[in-house]
CSV table of C-alpha atoms in Angstrom, one decimal:
chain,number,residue,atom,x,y,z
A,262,UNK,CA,-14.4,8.6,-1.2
A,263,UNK,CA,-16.2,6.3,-3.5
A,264,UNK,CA,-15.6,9.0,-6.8
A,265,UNK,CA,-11.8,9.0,-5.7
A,266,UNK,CA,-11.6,5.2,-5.7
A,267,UNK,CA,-13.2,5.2,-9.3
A,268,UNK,CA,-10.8,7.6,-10.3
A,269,UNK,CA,-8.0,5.2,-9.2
A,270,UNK,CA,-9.3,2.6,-10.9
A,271,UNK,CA,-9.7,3.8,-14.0
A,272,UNK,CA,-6.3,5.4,-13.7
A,273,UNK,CA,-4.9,1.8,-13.3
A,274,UNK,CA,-6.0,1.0,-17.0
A,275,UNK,CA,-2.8,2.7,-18.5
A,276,UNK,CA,-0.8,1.5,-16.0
A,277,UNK,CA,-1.7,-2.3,-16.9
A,278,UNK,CA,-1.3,-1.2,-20.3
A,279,UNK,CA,2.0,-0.1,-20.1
A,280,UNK,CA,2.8,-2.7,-17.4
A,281,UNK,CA,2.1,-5.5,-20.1
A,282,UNK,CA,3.6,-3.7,-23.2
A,283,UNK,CA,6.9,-3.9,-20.7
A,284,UNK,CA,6.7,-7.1,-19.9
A,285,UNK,CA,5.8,-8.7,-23.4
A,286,UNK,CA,9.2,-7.0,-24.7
A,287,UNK,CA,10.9,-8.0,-22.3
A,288,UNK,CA,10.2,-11.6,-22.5
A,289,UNK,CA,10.7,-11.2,-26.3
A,290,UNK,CA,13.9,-10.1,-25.6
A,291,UNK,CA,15.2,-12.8,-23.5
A,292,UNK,CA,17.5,-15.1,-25.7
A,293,UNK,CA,16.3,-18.2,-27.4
A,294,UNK,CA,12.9,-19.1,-27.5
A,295,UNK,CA,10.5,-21.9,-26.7
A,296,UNK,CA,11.5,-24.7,-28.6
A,297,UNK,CA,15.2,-23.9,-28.2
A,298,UNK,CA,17.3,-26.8,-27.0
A,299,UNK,CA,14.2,-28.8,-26.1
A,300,UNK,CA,13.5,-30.7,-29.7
A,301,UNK,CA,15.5,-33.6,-30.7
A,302,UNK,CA,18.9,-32.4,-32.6
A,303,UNK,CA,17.6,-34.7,-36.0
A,304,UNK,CA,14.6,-33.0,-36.3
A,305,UNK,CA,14.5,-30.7,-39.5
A,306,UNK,CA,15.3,-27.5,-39.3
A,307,UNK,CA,12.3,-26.8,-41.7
A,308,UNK,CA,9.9,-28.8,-39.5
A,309,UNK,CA,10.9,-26.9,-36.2
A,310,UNK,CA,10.7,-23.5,-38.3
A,311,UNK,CA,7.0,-24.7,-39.1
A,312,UNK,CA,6.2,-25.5,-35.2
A,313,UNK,CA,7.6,-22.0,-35.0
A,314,UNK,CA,5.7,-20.6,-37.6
A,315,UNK,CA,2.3,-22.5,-36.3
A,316,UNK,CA,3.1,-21.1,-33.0
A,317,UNK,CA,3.1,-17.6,-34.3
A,318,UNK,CA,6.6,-17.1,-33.2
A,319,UNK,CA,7.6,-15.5,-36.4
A,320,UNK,CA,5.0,-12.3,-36.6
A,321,UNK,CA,6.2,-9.2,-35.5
A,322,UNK,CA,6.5,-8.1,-31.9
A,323,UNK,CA,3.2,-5.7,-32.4
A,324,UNK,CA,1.1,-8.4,-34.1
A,325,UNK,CA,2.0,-11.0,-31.4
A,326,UNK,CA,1.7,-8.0,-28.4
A,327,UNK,CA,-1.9,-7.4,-29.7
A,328,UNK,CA,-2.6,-11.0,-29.9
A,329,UNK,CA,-1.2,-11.6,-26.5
A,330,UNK,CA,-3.5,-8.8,-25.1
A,331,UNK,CA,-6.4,-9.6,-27.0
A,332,UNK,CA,-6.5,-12.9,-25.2
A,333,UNK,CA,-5.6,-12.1,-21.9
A,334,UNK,CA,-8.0,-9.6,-21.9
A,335,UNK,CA,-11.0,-12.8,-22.5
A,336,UNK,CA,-9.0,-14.5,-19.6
A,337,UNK,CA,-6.7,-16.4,-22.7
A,338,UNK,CA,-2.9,-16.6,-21.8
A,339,UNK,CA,-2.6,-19.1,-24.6
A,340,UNK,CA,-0.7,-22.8,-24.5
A,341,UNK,CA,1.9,-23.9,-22.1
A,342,UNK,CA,4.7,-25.1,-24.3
A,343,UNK,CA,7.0,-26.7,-21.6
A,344,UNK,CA,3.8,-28.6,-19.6
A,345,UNK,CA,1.1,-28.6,-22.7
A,346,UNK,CA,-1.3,-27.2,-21.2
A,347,UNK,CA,-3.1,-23.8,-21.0
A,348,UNK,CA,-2.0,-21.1,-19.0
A,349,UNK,CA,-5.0,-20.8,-17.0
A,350,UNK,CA,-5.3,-24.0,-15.6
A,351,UNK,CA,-1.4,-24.3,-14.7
A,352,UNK,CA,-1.7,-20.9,-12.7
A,353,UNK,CA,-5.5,-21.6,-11.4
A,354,UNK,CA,-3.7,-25.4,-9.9
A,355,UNK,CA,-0.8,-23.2,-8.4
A,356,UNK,CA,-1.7,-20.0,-7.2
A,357,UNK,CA,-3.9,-21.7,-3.9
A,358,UNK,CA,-0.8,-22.9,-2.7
A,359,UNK,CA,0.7,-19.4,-3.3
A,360,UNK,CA,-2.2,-17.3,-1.3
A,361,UNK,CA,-2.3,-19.8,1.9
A,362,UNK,CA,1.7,-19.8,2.2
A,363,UNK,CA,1.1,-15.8,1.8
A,364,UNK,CA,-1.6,-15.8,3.8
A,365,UNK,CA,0.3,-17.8,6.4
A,366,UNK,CA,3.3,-16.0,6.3
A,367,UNK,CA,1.1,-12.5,6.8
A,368,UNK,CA,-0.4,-13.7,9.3
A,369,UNK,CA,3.0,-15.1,11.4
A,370,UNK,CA,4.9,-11.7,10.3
A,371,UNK,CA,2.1,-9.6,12.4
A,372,UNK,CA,1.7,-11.7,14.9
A,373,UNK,CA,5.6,-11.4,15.6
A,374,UNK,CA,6.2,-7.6,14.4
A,375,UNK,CA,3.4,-5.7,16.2
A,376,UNK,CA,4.0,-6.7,19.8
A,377,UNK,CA,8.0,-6.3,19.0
A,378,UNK,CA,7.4,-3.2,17.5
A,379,UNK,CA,5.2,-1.9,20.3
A,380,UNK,CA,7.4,-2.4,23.1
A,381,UNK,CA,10.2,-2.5,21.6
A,382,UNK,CA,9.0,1.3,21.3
A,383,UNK,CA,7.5,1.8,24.4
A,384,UNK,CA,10.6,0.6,26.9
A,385,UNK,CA,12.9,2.2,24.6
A,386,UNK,CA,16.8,1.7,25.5
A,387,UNK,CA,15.7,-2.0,27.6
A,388,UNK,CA,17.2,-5.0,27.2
A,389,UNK,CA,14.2,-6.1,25.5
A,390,UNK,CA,14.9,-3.4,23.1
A,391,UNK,CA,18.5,-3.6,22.5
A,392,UNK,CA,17.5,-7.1,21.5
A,393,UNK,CA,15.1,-6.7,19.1
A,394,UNK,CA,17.3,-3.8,17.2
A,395,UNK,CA,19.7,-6.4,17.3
A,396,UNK,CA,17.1,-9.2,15.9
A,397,UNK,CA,16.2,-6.5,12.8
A,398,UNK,CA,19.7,-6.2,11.9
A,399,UNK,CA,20.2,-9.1,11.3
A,400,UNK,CA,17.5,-10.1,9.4
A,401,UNK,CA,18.1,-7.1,7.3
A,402,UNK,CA,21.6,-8.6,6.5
A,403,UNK,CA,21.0,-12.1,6.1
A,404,UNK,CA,20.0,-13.3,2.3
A,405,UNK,CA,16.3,-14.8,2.2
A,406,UNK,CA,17.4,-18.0,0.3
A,407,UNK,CA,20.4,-18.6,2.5
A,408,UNK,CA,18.5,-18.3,5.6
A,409,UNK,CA,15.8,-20.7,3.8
A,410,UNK,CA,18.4,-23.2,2.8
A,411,UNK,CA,19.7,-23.6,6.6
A,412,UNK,CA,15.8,-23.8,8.2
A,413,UNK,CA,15.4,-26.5,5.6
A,414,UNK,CA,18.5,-28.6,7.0
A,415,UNK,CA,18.2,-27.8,10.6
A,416,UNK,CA,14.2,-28.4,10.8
A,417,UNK,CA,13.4,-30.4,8.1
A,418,UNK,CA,16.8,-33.0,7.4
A,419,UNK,CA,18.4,-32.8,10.8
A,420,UNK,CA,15.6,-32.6,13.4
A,421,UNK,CA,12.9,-34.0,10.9
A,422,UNK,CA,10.2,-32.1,12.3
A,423,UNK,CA,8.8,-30.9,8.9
A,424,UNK,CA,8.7,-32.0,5.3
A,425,UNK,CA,11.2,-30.8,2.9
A,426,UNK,CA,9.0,-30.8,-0.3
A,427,UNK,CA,5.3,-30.4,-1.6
A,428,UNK,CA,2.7,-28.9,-0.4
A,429,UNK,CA,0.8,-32.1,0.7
A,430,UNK,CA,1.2,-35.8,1.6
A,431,UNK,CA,0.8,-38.2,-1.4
A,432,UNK,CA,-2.4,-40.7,-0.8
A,433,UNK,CA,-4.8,-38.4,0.7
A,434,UNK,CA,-8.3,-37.8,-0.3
A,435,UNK,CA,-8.9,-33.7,-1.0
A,436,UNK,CA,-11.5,-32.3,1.2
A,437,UNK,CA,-10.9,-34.6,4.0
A,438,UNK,CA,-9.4,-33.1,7.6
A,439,UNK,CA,-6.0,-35.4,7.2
A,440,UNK,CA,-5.6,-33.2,3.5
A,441,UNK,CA,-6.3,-30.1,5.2
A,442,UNK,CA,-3.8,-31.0,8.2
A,443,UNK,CA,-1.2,-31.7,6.0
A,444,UNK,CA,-1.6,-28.9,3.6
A,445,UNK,CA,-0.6,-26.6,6.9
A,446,UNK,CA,1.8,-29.0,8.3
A,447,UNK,CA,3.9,-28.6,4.8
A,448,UNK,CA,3.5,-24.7,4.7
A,449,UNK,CA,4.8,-24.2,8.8
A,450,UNK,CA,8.2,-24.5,8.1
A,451,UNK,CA,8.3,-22.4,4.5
A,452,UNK,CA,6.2,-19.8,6.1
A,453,UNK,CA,7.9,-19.0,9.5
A,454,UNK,CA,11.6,-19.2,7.4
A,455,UNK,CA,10.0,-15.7,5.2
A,456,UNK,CA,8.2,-14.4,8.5
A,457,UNK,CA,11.1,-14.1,10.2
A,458,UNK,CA,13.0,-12.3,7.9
A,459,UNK,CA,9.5,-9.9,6.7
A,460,UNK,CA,9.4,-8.7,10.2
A,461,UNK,CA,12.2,-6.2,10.2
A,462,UNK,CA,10.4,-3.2,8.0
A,463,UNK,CA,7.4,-3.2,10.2
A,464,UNK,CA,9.1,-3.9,13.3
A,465,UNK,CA,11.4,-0.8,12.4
A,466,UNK,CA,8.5,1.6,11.2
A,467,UNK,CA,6.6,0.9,14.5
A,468,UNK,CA,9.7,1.2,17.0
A,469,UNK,CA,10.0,4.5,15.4
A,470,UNK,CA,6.3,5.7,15.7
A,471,UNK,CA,6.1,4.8,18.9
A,472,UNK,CA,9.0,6.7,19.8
A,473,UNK,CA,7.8,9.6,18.3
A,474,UNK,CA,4.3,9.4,19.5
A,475,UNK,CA,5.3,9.5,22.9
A,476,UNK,CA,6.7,12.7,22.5
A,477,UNK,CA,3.4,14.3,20.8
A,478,UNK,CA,1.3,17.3,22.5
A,479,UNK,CA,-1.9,15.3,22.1
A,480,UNK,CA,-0.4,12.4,24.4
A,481,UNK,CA,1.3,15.0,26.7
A,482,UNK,CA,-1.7,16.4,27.4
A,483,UNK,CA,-3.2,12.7,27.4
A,484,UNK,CA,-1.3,12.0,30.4
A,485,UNK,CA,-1.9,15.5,31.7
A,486,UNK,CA,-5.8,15.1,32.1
A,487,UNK,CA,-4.6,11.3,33.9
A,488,UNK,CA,-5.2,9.1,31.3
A,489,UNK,CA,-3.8,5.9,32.1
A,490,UNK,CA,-0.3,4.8,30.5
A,491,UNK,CA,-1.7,1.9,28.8
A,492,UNK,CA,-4.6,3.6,27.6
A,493,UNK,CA,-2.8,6.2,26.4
A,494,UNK,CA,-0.3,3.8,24.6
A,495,UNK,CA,-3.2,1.5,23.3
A,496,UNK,CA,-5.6,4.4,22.0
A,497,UNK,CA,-3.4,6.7,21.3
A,498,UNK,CA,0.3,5.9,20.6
A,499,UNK,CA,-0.6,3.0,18.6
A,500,UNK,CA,-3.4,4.7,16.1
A,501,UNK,CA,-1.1,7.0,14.9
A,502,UNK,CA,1.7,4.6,15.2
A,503,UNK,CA,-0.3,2.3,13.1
A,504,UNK,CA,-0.2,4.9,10.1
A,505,UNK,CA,2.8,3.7,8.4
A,506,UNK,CA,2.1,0.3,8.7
A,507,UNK,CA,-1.4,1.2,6.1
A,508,UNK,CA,1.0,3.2,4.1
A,509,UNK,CA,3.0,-0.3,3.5
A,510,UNK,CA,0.9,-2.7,3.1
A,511,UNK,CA,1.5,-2.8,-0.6
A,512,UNK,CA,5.2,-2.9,-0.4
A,513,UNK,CA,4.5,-5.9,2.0
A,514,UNK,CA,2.2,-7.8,-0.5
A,515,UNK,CA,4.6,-7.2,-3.2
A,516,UNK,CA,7.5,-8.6,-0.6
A,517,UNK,CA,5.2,-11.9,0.4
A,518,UNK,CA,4.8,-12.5,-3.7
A,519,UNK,CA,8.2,-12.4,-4.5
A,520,UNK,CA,10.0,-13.6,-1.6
A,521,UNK,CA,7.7,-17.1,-2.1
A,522,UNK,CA,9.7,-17.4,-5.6
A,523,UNK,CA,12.6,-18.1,-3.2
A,524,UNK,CA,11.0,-19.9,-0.7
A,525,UNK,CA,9.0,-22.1,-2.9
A,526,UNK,CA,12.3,-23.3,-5.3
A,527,UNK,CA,14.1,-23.9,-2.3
A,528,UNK,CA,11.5,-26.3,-0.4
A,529,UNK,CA,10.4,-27.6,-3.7
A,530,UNK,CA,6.7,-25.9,-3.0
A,531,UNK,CA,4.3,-26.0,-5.8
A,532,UNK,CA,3.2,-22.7,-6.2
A,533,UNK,CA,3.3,-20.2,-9.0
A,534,UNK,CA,7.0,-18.7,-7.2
A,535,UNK,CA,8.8,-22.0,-8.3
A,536,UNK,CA,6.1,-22.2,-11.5
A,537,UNK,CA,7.8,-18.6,-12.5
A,538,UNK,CA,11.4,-20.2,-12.2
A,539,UNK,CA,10.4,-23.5,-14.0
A,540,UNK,CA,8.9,-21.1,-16.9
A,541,UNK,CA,12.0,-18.9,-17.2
A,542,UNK,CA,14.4,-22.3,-17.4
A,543,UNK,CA,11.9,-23.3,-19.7
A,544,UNK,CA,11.7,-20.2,-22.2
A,545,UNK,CA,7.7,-20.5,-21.6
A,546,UNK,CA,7.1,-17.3,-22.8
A,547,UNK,CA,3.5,-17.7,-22.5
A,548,UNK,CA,3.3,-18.7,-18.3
A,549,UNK,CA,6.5,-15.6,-17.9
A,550,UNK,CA,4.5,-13.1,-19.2
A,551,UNK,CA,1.1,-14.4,-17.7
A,552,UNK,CA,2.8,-14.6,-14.0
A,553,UNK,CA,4.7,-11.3,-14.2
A,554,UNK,CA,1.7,-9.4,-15.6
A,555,UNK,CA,-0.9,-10.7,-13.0
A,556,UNK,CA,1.9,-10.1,-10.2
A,557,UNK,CA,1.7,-6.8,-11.4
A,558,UNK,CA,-1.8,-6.0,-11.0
A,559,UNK,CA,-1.8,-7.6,-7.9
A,560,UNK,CA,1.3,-4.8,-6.5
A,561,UNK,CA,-0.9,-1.9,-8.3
A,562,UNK,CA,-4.3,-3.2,-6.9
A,563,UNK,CA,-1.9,-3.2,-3.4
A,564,UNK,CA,-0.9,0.5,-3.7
A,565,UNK,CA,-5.3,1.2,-4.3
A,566,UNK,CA,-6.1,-0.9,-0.7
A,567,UNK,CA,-3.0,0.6,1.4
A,568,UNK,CA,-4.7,4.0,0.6
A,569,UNK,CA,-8.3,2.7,1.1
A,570,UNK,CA,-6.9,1.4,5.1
A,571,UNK,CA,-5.2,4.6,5.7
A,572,UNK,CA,-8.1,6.8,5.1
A,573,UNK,CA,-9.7,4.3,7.3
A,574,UNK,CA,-7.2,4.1,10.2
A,575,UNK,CA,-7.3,8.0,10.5
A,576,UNK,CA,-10.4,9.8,9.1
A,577,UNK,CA,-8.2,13.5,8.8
A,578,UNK,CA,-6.4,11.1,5.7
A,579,UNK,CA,-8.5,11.5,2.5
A,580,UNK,CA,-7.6,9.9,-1.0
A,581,UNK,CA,-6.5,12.8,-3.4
């Protein structure tokens, strides 16, 4: 197992390499450029051409690609031109706020799909289960940002039960319990909005098992030796049930990362979601292709761990 994970891993080197030529063109492509529309209309043309030329905006594609790569590599995304500063830091102050809102919303999308999906399954045609069909439909159909924008005015203008923007309370002392308090209190009301709606694939894939399972010959004969039901259902049904959830669990880390860029512009969140949007208003060439390339590995490192927890949830599953 450990050989076939090395394998993978080194087989995700041409992948990263090819993910970041994409991306570098395809920022290079987008129209205008960094200093576009943000320098004072009586500055002379030959002075922005220099800041241009100093910025290295001038040298071919190639010679800025490899100079791009060369940096990242060292852990380099060069200068922020839109907040002057590097890279590094603006993603290193963001991307906490990103992982606990993900981690959050994970956590909440579980906690509400697995028992739905379980006996939503198990007491198939119910009222309970008519409902929850009913519940995934229409999270399938309603837009993320729409369904954001009117959790944001019920809960947080009308009822005022949360905050509408930040990620923490101005005045308090990081490190302290009132910081940490209020770094959750701000991230209930974006996190359960995308929970609610990341709930409908799993809740769907393990209605589906469980259906199935039931009608398998090794719980047939389960119940045949007198097995009880809900040891049947529990060992059983929901191991094998469990499958597909392993076999998305990269699909749902890539969901988490980009449904935040939604979430966070519409509560105003600081994390690297409304960073990315910020950038691409900006032109910051630099923080686009930093963001997309590392939300990139993160979706190909996703695909190596879903097959790592699905030879783990059923042994017969081996890495090829």
């Amino acid at each position: 197992m450990w050989k076939t994970i090395l394998r993978r891993v080194l087989a995700m080197i041409p992948q990263i390499i090819i993910l970041s030529l994409f991306i570098f063109i395809l920022a290079k492509a987008m129209p205008g450029d960094p200093f576009t529309g943000l320098i004072n209309p009586n500055m002379d043309p030959a002075t922005i051409e220099k800041m241009r030329e100093a910025a290295g905006l001038n040298n071919p594609w190639y010679v800025q690609y490899w100079d791009w790569i060369t940096n990242a590599v060292q852990g380099d995304f060069g200068q922020s031109f839109l907040f002057k500063l590097p890279v590094t830091d603006i993603i290193g102050q963001r991307v906490t706020n990103t992982i606990w809102l993900s981690l959050m919303t994970a956590i909440l999308s579980y906690a509400i799909a697995l028992p739905l999906g379980l006996f939503s399954g198990r007491y198939q045609n119910s009222l309970f289960d008519k409902t929850v069909v009913v519940y995934n439909f229409v999270s399938f159909a309603v837009p993320i940002f729409i369904f954001a924008l009117l959790m944001l005015f019920i809960f947080g203008y009308r009822l005022d039960w949360f905050p509408t923007t930040g990620s923490v309370a101005s005045g308090l002392e990081p490190g302290t319990m009132s910081y940490f308090w209020s770094k959750i209190y701000h991230m209930i009301l974006p996190a359960i909005s995308q929970a609610l709606l990341a709930t409908a694939v799993t809740i769907q894939y393990l209605r589906n098992e469980v259906i199935d399972a039931q009608q398998m010959d090794f719980v047939r004969t389960a119940r045949a030796k007198g097995v009880p039901t809900n040891k049947v259902f529990t060992r059983h049904i929901f191991r094998n049930a469990s499958l597909p959830i392993a076999a998305q669990l990269s699909y749902e880390i890539s969901a988490l990362i980009s449904g935040s860029v939604v979430i966070e512009q519409t509560f105003a969140y600081p994390g690297i979601g409304k960073l990315f949007i910020d950038a691409i208003n900006g032109r910051d060439y630099s923080v686009i292709t930093a963001l997309v390339l590392i939300l990139g590995i993160v979706t190909i490192v996703g695909n190596l761990i879903s097959d790592i927890v699905m030879s783990i949830v059923d042994p017969r599953i081996r890495i090829q």
